[in-house]
Short mmCIF file of the C-alpha atoms (twelve columns), coordinates in Angstrom:
data_MODEL
# 
_entry.id   MODEL 
# 
loop_
_atom_site.group_PDB 
_atom_site.id 
_atom_site.type_symbol 
_atom_site.label_atom_id 
_atom_site.label_alt_id 
_atom_site.label_comp_id 
_atom_site.label_asym_id 
_atom_site.label_seq_id 
_atom_site.Cartn_x 
_atom_site.Cartn_y 
_atom_site.Cartn_z 
_atom_site.pdbx_PDB_model_num 
ATOM 1   C CA . MET A 1   -77.242  72.334 -21.170 1 
ATOM 2   C CA . ARG A 2   -79.877  71.668 -24.057 1 
ATOM 3   C CA . VAL A 3   -78.602  69.921 -27.186 1 
ATOM 4   C CA . ALA A 4   -80.159  70.524 -30.916 1 
ATOM 5   C CA . ILE A 5   -82.256  67.595 -31.566 1 
ATOM 6   C CA . PRO A 6   -82.417  66.521 -35.174 1 
ATOM 7   C CA . SER A 7   -86.272  67.029 -36.680 1 
ATOM 8   C CA . ILE A 8   -88.420  64.416 -35.854 1 
ATOM 9   C CA . GLU A 9   -91.658  63.453 -37.498 1 
ATOM 10  C CA . ARG A 10  -93.309  61.308 -34.889 1 
ATOM 11  C CA . LEU A 11  -92.395  60.242 -31.484 1 
ATOM 12  C CA . ALA A 12  -90.975  56.750 -32.416 1 
ATOM 13  C CA . ASP A 13  -88.337  58.703 -34.059 1 
ATOM 14  C CA . VAL A 14  -86.444  59.499 -30.773 1 
ATOM 15  C CA . LEU A 15  -85.798  55.892 -30.597 1 
ATOM 16  C CA . GLY A 16  -84.011  55.718 -33.820 1 
ATOM 17  C CA . LEU A 17  -82.114  58.605 -32.913 1 
ATOM 18  C CA . VAL A 18  -80.765  57.041 -29.637 1 
ATOM 19  C CA . ARG A 19  -80.015  53.771 -31.399 1 
ATOM 20  C CA . SER A 20  -78.004  55.594 -34.007 1 
ATOM 21  C CA . ARG A 21  -76.278  57.714 -31.350 1 
ATOM 22  C CA . GLN A 22  -77.239  60.857 -32.792 1 
ATOM 23  C CA . ILE A 23  -78.794  61.891 -29.346 1 
ATOM 24  C CA . SER A 24  -78.381  60.461 -25.808 1 
ATOM 25  C CA . ARG A 25  -80.923  58.214 -24.025 1 
ATOM 26  C CA . THR A 26  -81.939  61.252 -21.835 1 
ATOM 27  C CA . GLY A 27  -82.354  64.661 -22.779 1 
ATOM 28  C CA . HIS A 28  -84.779  67.415 -23.798 1 
ATOM 29  C CA . ILE A 29  -87.062  67.808 -26.754 1 
ATOM 30  C CA . GLY A 30  -88.613  71.525 -26.298 1 
ATOM 31  C CA . ALA A 31  -90.595  71.479 -23.129 1 
ATOM 32  C CA . TYR A 32  -90.277  67.683 -22.457 1 
ATOM 33  C CA . ALA A 33  -87.396  65.887 -20.903 1 
ATOM 34  C CA . TYR A 34  -87.344  62.342 -22.183 1 
ATOM 35  C CA . THR A 35  -85.873  59.128 -21.262 1 
ATOM 36  C CA . VAL A 36  -85.717  56.091 -23.810 1 
ATOM 37  C CA . HIS A 37  -86.237  52.659 -22.447 1 
ATOM 38  C CA . GLY A 38  -86.235  49.177 -24.046 1 
ATOM 39  C CA . ALA A 39  -89.125  49.548 -27.031 1 
ATOM 40  C CA . GLY A 40  -90.122  53.100 -25.478 1 
ATOM 41  C CA . CYS A 41  -89.745  56.143 -24.015 1 
ATOM 42  C CA . ARG A 42  -91.007  58.489 -21.018 1 
ATOM 43  C CA . PHE A 43  -91.460  62.026 -21.477 1 
ATOM 44  C CA . GLU A 44  -92.057  64.314 -18.720 1 
ATOM 45  C CA . SER A 45  -93.262  68.086 -19.086 1 
ATOM 46  C CA . ASP A 46  -91.992  70.943 -16.890 1 
ATOM 47  C CA . ASN A 47  -95.083  70.799 -14.682 1 
ATOM 48  C CA . GLY A 48  -93.984  67.121 -13.738 1 
ATOM 49  C CA . THR A 49  -96.910  65.327 -15.984 1 
ATOM 50  C CA . GLU A 50  -95.614  62.191 -17.378 1 
ATOM 51  C CA . VAL A 51  -96.571  60.106 -20.537 1 
ATOM 52  C CA . ASP A 52  -94.694  56.811 -21.119 1 
ATOM 53  C CA . VAL A 53  -95.230  55.000 -24.375 1 
ATOM 54  C CA . ASP A 54  -93.625  51.909 -26.057 1 
ATOM 55  C CA . PHE A 55  -93.591  51.588 -29.802 1 
ATOM 56  C CA . THR A 56  -94.453  48.957 -32.187 1 
ATOM 57  C CA . ALA A 57  -92.246  47.919 -35.150 1 
ATOM 58  C CA . ASP A 58  -94.059  50.356 -37.225 1 
ATOM 59  C CA . GLY A 59  -93.654  53.212 -34.805 1 
ATOM 60  C CA . SER A 60  -97.128  53.275 -33.530 1 
ATOM 61  C CA . GLU A 61  -97.312  54.407 -29.731 1 
ATOM 62  C CA . ILE A 62  -98.626  51.900 -27.545 1 
ATOM 63  C CA . PHE A 63  -99.536  51.800 -23.833 1 
ATOM 64  C CA . ASP A 64  -101.083 49.631 -21.370 1 
ATOM 65  C CA . LEU A 65  -103.218 50.191 -18.064 1 
ATOM 66  C CA . TRP A 66  -100.069 50.771 -15.614 1 
ATOM 67  C CA . ARG A 67  -98.780  53.621 -18.128 1 
ATOM 68  C CA . LEU A 68  -102.005 54.897 -18.265 1 
ATOM 69  C CA . ARG A 69  -102.620 54.906 -14.581 1 
ATOM 70  C CA . ARG A 70  -99.018  56.653 -13.975 1 
ATOM 71  C CA . TYR A 71  -100.069 59.161 -16.338 1 
ATOM 72  C CA . GLY A 72  -103.434 59.987 -14.257 1 
ATOM 73  C CA . LEU A 73  -101.189 59.908 -11.104 1 
ATOM 74  C CA . ASN A 74  -98.858  62.558 -12.333 1 
ATOM 75  C CA . LEU A 75  -101.511 65.044 -13.589 1 
ATOM 76  C CA . PRO A 76  -101.373 68.333 -11.947 1 
ATOM 77  C CA . GLU A 77  -104.830 67.246 -10.021 1 
ATOM 78  C CA . PRO A 78  -103.691 63.432 -9.628  1 
ATOM 79  C CA . LEU A 79  -106.380 61.020 -10.992 1 
ATOM 80  C CA . ASP A 80  -106.369 57.478 -9.021  1 
ATOM 81  C CA . VAL A 81  -108.776 55.067 -10.294 1 
ATOM 82  C CA . THR A 82  -109.240 51.349 -9.522  1 
ATOM 83  C CA . ASP A 83  -107.935 48.762 -12.033 1 
ATOM 84  C CA . GLN A 84  -111.690 47.644 -12.644 1 
ATOM 85  C CA . ASP A 85  -112.424 51.516 -13.599 1 
ATOM 86  C CA . MET A 86  -109.354 51.640 -15.673 1 
ATOM 87  C CA . ARG A 87  -110.668 48.480 -17.767 1 
ATOM 88  C CA . SER A 88  -114.023 49.726 -17.923 1 
ATOM 89  C CA . ALA A 89  -113.094 53.143 -19.370 1 
ATOM 90  C CA . VAL A 90  -110.667 51.687 -21.820 1 
ATOM 91  C CA . ARG A 91  -113.404 49.540 -23.058 1 
ATOM 92  C CA . SER A 92  -115.768 52.421 -23.369 1 
ATOM 93  C CA . LEU A 93  -113.394 54.386 -25.708 1 
ATOM 94  C CA . GLN A 94  -113.490 51.707 -28.021 1 
ATOM 95  C CA . PRO A 95  -113.306 51.960 -31.206 1 
ATOM 96  C CA . LEU A 96  -111.158 55.225 -30.452 1 
ATOM 97  C CA . LEU A 97  -108.693 52.780 -28.973 1 
ATOM 98  C CA . ASN A 98  -107.532 49.731 -30.663 1 
ATOM 99  C CA . GLU A 99  -106.210 46.655 -28.359 1 
ATOM 100 C CA . VAL A 100 -102.964 45.609 -30.471 1 
ATOM 101 C CA . ARG A 101 -102.131 42.850 -28.050 1 
ATOM 102 C CA . PRO A 102 -103.793 41.716 -24.793 1 
ATOM 103 C CA . GLY A 103 -103.501 44.701 -22.230 1 
ATOM 104 C CA . TRP A 104 -101.867 46.838 -24.872 1 
ATOM 105 C CA . PHE A 105 -103.719 49.643 -26.707 1 
ATOM 106 C CA . SER A 106 -103.227 52.503 -29.430 1 
ATOM 107 C CA . VAL A 107 -105.189 55.345 -30.703 1 
ATOM 108 C CA . ALA A 108 -107.226 54.244 -33.743 1 
ATOM 109 C CA . ASN A 109 -106.336 56.119 -36.916 1 
# 
């Protein structure tokens, strides 16, 4: 059974709704299942693709190479790359990505 979710403006709002007990730690938002964990949330689409992000105090989505690699492995056509290739790819995307703390990235505004 899918429960109605209060309106959310940004992904980080899911954390606030869970912490205020307005929604459960697991559930569905549209076509995505979600599971809140610690400072983040894992979203899974109906086709099995996963996106796992943590949130900063201001609600920005952040991710590390482990989360990025898991995303690649869960694509309909899995993409498995070495840690070195992953680091090179992330470096090549700067300034589109900001390193917010060592090994953790966000999408630049």
